[in-house]
Short mmCIF file of C-alpha atoms in Angstrom, two decimals:
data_model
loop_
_atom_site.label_atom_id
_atom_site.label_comp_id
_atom_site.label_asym_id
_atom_site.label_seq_id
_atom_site.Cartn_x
_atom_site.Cartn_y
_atom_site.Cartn_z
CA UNK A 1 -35.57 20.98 -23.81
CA UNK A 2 -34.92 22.91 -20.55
CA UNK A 3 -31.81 20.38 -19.69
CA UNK A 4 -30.74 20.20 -23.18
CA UNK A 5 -30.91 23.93 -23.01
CA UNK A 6 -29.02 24.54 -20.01
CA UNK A 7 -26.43 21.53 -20.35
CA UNK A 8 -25.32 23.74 -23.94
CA UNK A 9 -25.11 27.20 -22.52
CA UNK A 10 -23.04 25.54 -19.44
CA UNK A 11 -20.45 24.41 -22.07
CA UNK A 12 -20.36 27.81 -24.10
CA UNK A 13 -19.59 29.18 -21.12
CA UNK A 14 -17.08 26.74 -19.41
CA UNK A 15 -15.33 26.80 -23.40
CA UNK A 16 -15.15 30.78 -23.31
CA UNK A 17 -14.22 30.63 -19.44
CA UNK A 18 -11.44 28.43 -20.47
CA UNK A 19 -10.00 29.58 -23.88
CA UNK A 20 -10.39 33.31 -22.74
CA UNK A 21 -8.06 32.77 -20.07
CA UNK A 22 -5.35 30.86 -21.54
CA UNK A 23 -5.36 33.13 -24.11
CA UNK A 24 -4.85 36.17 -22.29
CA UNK A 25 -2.13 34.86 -19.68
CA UNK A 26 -0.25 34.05 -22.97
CA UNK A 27 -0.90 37.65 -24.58
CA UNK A 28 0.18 38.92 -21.08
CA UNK A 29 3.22 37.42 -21.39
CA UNK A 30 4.17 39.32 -24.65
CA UNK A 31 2.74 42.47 -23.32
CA UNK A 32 4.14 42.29 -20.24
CA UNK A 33 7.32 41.63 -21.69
CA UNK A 34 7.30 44.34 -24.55
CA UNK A 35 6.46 46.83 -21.39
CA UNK A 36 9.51 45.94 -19.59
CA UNK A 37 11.84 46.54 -22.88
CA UNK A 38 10.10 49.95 -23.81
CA UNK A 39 7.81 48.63 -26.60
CA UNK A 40 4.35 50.02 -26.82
CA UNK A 41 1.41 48.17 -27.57
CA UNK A 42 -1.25 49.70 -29.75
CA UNK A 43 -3.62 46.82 -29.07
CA UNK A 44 -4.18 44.00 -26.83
CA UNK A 45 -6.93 41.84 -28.21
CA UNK A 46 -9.05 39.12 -26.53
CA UNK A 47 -10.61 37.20 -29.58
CA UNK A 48 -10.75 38.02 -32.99
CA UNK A 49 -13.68 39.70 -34.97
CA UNK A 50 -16.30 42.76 -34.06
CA UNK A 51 -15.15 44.55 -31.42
CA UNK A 52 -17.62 43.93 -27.76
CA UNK A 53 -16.19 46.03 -26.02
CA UNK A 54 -13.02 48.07 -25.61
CA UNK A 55 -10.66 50.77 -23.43
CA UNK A 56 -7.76 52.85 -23.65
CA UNK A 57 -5.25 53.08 -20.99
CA UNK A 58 -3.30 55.47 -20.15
CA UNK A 59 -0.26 54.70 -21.80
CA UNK A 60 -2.30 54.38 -25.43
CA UNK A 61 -3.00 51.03 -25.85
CA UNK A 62 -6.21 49.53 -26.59
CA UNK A 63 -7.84 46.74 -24.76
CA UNK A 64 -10.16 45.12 -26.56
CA UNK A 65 -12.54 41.95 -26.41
CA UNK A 66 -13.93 40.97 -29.81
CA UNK A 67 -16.65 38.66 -31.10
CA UNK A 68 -14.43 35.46 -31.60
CA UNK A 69 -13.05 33.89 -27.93
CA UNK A 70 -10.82 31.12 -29.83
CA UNK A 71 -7.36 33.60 -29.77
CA UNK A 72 -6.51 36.86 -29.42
CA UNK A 73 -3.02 38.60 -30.15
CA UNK A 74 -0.71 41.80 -28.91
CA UNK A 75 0.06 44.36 -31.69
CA UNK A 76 3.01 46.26 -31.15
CA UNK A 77 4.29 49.51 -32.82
CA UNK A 78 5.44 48.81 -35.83
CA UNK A 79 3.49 45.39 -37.14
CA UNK A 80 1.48 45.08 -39.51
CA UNK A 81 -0.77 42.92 -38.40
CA UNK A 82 -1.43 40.18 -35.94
CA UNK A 83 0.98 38.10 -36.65
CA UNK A 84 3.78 40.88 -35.85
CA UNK A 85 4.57 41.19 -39.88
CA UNK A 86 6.64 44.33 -40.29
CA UNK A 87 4.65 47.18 -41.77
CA UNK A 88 7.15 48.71 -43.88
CA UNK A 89 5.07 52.16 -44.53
CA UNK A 90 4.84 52.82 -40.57
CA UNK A 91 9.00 51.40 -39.90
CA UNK A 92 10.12 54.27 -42.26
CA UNK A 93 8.44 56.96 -40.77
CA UNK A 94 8.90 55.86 -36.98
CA UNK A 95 12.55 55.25 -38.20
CA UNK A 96 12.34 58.98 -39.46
CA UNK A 97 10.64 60.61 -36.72
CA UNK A 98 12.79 59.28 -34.15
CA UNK A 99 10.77 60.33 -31.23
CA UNK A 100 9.10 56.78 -31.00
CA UNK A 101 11.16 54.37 -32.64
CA UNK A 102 12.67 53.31 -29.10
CA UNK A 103 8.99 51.98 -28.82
CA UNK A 104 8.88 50.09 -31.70
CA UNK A 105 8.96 46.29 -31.56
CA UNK A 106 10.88 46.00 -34.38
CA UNK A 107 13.60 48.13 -33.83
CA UNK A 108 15.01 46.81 -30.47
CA UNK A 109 17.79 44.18 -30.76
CA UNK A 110 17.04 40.34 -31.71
CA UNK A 111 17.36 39.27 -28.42
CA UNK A 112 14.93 41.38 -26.89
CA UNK A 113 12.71 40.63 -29.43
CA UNK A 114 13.40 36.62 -28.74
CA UNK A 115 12.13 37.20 -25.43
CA UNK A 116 9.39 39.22 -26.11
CA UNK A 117 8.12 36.23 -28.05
CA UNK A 118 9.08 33.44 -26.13
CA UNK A 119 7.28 35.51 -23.29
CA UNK A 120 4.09 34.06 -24.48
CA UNK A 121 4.83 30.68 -24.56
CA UNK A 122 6.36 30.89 -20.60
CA UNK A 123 3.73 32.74 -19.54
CA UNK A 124 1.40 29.45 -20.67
CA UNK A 125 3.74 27.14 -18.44
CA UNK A 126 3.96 28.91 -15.51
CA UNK A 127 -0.05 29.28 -15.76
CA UNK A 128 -0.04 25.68 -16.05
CA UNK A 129 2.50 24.96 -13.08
CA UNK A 130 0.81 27.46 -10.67
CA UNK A 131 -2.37 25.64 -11.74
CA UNK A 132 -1.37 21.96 -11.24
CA UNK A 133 0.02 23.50 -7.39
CA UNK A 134 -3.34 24.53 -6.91
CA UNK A 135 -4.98 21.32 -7.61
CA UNK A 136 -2.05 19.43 -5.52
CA UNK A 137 -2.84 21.72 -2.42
CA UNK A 138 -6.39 21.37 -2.34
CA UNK A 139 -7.64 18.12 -4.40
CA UNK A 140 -4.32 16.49 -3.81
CA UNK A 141 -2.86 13.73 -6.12
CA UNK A 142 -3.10 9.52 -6.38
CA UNK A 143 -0.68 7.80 -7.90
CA UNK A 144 -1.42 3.77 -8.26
CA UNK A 145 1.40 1.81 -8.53
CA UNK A 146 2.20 0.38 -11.78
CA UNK A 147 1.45 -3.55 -10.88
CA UNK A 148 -0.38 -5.30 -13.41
CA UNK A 149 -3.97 -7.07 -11.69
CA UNK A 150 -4.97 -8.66 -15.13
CA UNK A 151 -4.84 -9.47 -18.29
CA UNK A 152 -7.07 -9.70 -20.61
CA UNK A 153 -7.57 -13.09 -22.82
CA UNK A 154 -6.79 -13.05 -26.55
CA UNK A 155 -4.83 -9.18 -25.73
CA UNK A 156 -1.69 -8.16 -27.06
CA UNK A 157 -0.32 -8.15 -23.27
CA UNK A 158 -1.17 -11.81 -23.56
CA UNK A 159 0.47 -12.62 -26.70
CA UNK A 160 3.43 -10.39 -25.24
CA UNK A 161 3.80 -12.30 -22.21
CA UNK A 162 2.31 -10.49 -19.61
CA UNK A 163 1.02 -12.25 -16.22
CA UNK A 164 -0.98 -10.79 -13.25
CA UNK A 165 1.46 -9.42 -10.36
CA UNK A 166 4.41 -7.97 -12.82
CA UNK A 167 5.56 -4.95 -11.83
CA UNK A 168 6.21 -2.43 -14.85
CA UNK A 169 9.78 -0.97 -14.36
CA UNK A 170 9.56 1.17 -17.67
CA UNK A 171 7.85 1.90 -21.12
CA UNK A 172 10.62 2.35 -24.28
CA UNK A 173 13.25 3.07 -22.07
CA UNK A 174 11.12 5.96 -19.69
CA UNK A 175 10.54 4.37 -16.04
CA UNK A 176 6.89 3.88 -15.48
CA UNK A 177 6.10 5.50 -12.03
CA UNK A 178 2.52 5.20 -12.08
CA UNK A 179 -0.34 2.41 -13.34
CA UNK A 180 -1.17 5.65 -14.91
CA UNK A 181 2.02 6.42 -16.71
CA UNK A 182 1.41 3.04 -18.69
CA UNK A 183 -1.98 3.98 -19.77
CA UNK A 184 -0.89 7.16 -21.61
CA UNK A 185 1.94 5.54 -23.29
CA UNK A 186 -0.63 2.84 -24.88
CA UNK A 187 -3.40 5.63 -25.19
CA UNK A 188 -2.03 6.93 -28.90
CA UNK A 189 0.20 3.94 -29.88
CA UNK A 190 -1.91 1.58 -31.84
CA UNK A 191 -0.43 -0.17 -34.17
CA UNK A 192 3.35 0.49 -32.73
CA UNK A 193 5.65 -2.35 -31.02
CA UNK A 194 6.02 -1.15 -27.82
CA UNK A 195 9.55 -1.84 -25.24
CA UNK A 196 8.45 -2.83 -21.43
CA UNK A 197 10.81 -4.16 -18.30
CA UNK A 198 8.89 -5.57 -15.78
CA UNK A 199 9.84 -6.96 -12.41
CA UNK A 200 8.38 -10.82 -12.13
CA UNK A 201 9.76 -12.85 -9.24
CA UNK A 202 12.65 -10.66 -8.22
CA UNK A 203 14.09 -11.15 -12.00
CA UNK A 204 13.56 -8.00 -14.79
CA UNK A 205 12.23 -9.32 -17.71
CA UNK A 206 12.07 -7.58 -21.27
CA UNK A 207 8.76 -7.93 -22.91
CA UNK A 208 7.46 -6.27 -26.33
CA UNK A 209 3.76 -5.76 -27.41
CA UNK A 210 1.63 -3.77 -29.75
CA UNK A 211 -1.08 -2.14 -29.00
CA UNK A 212 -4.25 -2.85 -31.01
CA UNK A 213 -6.64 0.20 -31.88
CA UNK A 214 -10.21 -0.19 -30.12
CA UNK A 215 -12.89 2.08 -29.90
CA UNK A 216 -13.43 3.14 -25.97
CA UNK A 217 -15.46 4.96 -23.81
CA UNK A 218 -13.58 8.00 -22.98
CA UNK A 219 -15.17 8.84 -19.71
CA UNK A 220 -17.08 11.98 -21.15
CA UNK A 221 -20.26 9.74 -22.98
CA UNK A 222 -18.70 9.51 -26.26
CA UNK A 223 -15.94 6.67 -27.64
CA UNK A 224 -12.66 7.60 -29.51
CA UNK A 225 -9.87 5.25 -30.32
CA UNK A 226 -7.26 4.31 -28.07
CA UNK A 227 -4.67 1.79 -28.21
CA UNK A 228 -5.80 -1.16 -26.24
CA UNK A 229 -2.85 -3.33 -24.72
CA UNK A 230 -5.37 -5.53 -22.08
CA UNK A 231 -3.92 -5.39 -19.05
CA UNK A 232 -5.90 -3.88 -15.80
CA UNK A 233 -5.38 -3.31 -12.09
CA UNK A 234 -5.95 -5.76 -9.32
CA UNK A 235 -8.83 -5.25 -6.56
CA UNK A 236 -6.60 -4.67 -3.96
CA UNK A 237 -4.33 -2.59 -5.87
CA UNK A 238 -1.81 0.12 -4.04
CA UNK A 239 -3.73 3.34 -3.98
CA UNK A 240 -1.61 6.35 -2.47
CA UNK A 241 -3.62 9.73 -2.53
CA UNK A 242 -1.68 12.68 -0.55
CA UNK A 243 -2.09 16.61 -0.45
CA UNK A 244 0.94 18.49 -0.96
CA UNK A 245 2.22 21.84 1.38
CA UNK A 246 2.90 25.18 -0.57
CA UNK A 247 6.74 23.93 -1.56
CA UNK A 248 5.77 20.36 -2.49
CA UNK A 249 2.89 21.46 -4.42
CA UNK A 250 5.18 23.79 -6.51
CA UNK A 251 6.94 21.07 -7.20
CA UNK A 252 3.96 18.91 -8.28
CA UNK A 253 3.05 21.55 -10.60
CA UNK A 254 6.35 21.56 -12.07
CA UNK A 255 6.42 17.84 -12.56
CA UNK A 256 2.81 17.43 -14.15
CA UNK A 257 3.38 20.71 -16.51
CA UNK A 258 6.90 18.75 -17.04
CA UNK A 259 5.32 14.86 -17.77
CA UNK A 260 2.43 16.27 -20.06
CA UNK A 261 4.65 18.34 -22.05
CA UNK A 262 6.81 15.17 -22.92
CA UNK A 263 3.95 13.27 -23.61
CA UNK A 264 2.95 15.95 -26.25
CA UNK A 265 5.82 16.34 -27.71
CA UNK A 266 5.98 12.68 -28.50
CA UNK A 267 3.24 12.43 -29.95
CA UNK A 268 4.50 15.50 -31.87
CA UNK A 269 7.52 14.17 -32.74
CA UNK A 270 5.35 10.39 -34.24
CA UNK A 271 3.08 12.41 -35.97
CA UNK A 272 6.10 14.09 -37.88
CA UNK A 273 7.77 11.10 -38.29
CA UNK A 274 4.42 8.93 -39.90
CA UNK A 275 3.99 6.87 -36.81
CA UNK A 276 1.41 7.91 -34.94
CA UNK A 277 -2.53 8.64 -36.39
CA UNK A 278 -3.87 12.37 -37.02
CA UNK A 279 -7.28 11.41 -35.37
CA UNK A 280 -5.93 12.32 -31.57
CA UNK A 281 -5.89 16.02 -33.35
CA UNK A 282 -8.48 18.30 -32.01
CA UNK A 283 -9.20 21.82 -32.47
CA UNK A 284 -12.01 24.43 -31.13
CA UNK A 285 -14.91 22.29 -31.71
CA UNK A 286 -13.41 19.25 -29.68
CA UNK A 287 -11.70 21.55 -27.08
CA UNK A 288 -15.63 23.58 -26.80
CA UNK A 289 -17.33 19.55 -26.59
CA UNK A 290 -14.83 18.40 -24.02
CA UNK A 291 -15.08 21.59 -22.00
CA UNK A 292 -18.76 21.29 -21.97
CA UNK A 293 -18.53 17.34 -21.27
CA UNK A 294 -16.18 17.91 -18.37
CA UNK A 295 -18.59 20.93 -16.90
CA UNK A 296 -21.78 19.16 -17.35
CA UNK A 297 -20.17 16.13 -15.68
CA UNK A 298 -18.88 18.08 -12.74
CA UNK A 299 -22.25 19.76 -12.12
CA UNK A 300 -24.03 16.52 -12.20
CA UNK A 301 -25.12 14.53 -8.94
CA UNK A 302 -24.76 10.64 -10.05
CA UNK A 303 -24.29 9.74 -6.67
CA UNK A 304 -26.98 11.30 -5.24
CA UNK A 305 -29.69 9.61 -3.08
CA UNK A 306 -33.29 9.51 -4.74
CA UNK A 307 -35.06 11.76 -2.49
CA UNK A 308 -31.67 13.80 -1.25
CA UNK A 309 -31.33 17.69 -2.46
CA UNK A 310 -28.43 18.38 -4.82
CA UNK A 311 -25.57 19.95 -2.90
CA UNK A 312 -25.05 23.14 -5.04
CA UNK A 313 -21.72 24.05 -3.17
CA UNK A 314 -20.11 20.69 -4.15
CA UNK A 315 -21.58 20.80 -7.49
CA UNK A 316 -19.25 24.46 -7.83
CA UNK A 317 -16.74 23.18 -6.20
CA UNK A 318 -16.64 20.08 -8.59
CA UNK A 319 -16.85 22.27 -11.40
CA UNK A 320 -14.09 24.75 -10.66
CA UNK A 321 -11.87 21.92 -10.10
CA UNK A 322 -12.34 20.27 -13.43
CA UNK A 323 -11.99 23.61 -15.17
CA UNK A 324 -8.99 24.25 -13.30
CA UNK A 325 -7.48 20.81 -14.72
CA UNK A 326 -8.44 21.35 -18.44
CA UNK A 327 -6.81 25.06 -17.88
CA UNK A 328 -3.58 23.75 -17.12
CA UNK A 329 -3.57 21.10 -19.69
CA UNK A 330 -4.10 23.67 -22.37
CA UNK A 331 -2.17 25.94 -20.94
CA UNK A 332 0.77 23.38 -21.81
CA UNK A 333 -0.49 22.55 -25.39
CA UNK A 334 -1.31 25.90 -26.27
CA UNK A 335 2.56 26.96 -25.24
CA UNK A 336 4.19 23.91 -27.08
CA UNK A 337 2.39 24.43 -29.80
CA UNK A 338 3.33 27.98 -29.97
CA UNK A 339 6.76 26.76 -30.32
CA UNK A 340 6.55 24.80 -33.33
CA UNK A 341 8.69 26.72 -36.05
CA UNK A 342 5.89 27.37 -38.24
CA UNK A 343 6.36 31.21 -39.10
CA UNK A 344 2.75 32.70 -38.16
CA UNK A 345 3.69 31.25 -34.66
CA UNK A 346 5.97 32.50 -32.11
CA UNK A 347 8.43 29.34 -32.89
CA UNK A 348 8.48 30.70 -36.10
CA UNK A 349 9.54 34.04 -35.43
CA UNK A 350 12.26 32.95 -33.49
CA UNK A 351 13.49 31.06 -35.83
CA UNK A 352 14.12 33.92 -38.20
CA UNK A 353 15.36 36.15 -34.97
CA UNK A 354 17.62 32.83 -34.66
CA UNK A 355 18.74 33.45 -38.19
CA UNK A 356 18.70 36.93 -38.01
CA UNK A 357 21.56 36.61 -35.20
CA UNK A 358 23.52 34.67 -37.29
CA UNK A 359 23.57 36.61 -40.59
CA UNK A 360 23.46 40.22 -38.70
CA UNK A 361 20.37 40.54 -41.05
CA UNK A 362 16.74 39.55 -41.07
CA UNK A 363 15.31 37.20 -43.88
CA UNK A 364 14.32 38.86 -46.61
CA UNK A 365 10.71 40.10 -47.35
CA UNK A 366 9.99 37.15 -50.23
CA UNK A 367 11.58 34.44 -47.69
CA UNK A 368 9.15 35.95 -45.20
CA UNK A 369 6.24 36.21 -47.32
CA UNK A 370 6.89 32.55 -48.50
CA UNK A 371 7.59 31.48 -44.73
CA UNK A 372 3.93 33.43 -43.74
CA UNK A 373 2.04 31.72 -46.97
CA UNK A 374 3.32 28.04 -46.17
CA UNK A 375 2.79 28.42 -42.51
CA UNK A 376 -0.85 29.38 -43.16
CA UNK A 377 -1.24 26.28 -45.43
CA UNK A 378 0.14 23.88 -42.56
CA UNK A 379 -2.00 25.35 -40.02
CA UNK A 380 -5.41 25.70 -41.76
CA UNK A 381 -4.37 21.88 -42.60
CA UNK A 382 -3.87 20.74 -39.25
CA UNK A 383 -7.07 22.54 -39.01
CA UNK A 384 -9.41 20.83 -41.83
CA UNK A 385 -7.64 17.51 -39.69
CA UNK A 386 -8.49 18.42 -36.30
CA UNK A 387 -12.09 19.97 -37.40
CA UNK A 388 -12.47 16.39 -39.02
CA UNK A 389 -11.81 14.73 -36.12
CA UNK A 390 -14.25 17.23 -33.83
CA UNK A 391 -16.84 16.55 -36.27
CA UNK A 392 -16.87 12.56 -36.14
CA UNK A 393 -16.72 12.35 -32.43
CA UNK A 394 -19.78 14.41 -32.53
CA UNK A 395 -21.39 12.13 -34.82
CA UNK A 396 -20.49 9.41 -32.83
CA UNK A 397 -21.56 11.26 -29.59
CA UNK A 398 -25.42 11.95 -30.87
CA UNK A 399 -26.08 9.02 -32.80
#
């Protein structure tokens, strides 16, 4: 009960560790943004809920952290409400007053405003490039090269024509860099005919296989589904593992925030499109149960000697590093999917600044109020989907 006790408050608090700061570097970009254009902020909010805790500063805005650590928001002068709505009421008299309407939000031209939104979102990717430096200075990085060792009998590589010792040149048209790169291609595309070149005998040869969905251990002691292709690496397979100085490690971090982002937005742009599955969604509940997996992992000593004392300082160290890793990779989901032009998110609202530029005038209240109703159906969709999804694996993971 003790473990079982322990191993569940470690992933509370590696989940709120996480979420909390992703959350506010991407608030911090709107704020911080809003500041440097003259726009006051009446609150900045970590999480949602009963207040915990709060502050003024001294310019008047309050800092607050509430109950909830899955969000939190910036509200400026002038909205209504988290989601930057116009308060109509509160325009008309700032508009009449005049002393503080340069403050308000929504008074300051549509490009200022774009980039007070799309602060938040670039404040997420430069977190995650910064982070993915980090990691590249002081774990380093291994790239494998993308040879194939095996293949698997009875496996679509088989039936595809695959054969120990090709060397994958790309994956639908992308050029596979990594034995890696080839494993998150396949990871979400079962079902899917998928376009290889590989190099066999100094000739390129075009080869096309689809992936079959398979239940697999996901590293974390639970299974989800993957697309399973069959091929593997070879025991004496090229292994390169470097550290990078301060200038190639920015560059690392720009590449990994770079590689995952198109990865997402593939996916993104199948799931649209009807051909790729919903159950790769996940929302809190799977981001808190992989947070926790990854922490309790990290803090664990499998490779300890019976007899030997657990190295506490590695342990941390371990930990840190893994938290570090699922930072950045949220970091880069939470900012794409801030972009999606749904209207309660920041892609959303610059969509209607977008129109607003256009037609010299914003959309009109009904459009907006229409734009704010269906974009709170989509999300609380994508939602019932992703909670779904959490909620099986769980299943899976305690039965």
């Amino acid at each position: 009960m003790t473990d079982l006790l322990g191993s569940g408050l470690l992933s509370v608090a590696a989940f709120v560790a996480v979420i909390s700061f992703v959350v506010v570097i991407h608030e911090l970009g709107h704020y911080l943004a809003g500041r440097f254009f003259g726009v006051h902020a009446e609150v900045f909010s970590i999480g949602f809920g009963p207040t915990l805790f709060s502050w003024h500063d001294r310019k008047g805005t309050l800092w607050r952290v509430a109950g909830l650590p899955l969000g939190g928001y910036v509200r400026f002068l002038g909205d209504a409400n988290a989601a930057s709505a116009r308060d109509p009421e509160t325009l008309e008299r700032l508009r009449a007053a005049r002393s503080d309407s340069g403050k308000v939000f929504h008074f300051k031209p549509v490009w200022q405003r774009a980039i007070i939104v799309l602060a938040g979102p670039v404040a997420n990717f430069l977190l995650a490039i910064v982070l993915f430096a980090a990691l590249g200075m002081v774990r380093g990085d291994v790239t494998i090269e993308p040879r194939i060792g095996q293949v698997e009998a009875d496996s679509p590589a088989e039936a595809a024509g695959f054969q120990a010792g090709d060397l994958l040149l790309t994956i639908d048209g992308q050029r596979a860099r990594t034995f890696t790169d080839l494993s998150q291609a396949v990871m979400t595309r079962a079902g899917q005919p998928m376009r290889f070149t590989v190099e066999r005998d100094g000739a390129e040869l075009a080869l096309e296989a689809t992936p079959r969905r398979q239940m697999r251990d996901d590293g974390l002691g639970g299974t989800r589904a993957f697309g399973y292709l069959g091929v593997g690496l070879s025991r004496d397979a090229e292994i390169v593992q470097r550290r990078f100085g301060p200038i190639e490690a920015l560059g690392h971090g720009v590449t990994r925030t770079a590689d995952i982002s198109v990865t997402i937005v593939d996916y993104m742009a199948r799931l649209v499109t009807f051909r790729a599955s919903f159950e790769h969604i996940n929302g809190p509940l799977g981001i808190a149960t992989t947070a926790g997996q990854i922490a309790n992992t990290a803090v664990s000593d499998p490779g300890a000697q019976e007899g030997a004392s657990y190295d506490l300082g590695a342990a941390l160290a371990r930990l840190l590093t893994s938290l570090v890793l699922l930072a950045g990779l949220l970091s880069v989901a939470i900012g794409l999917m801030n972009l999606l032009p749904i209207p309660v998110l920041d892609g959303g609202h610059l969509v209607y600044y977008a129109y607003e530029a256009v037609a010299k005038h914003p959309p009109s209240p009904s459009v907006q109020s229409i734009g704010l109703k269906a974009g709170l159906a989509l999300i609380l969709g994508l939602m019932v989907v992703a909670t779904w999804n959490d909620l099986s694996y769980l299943v899976g993971l305690f039965s």
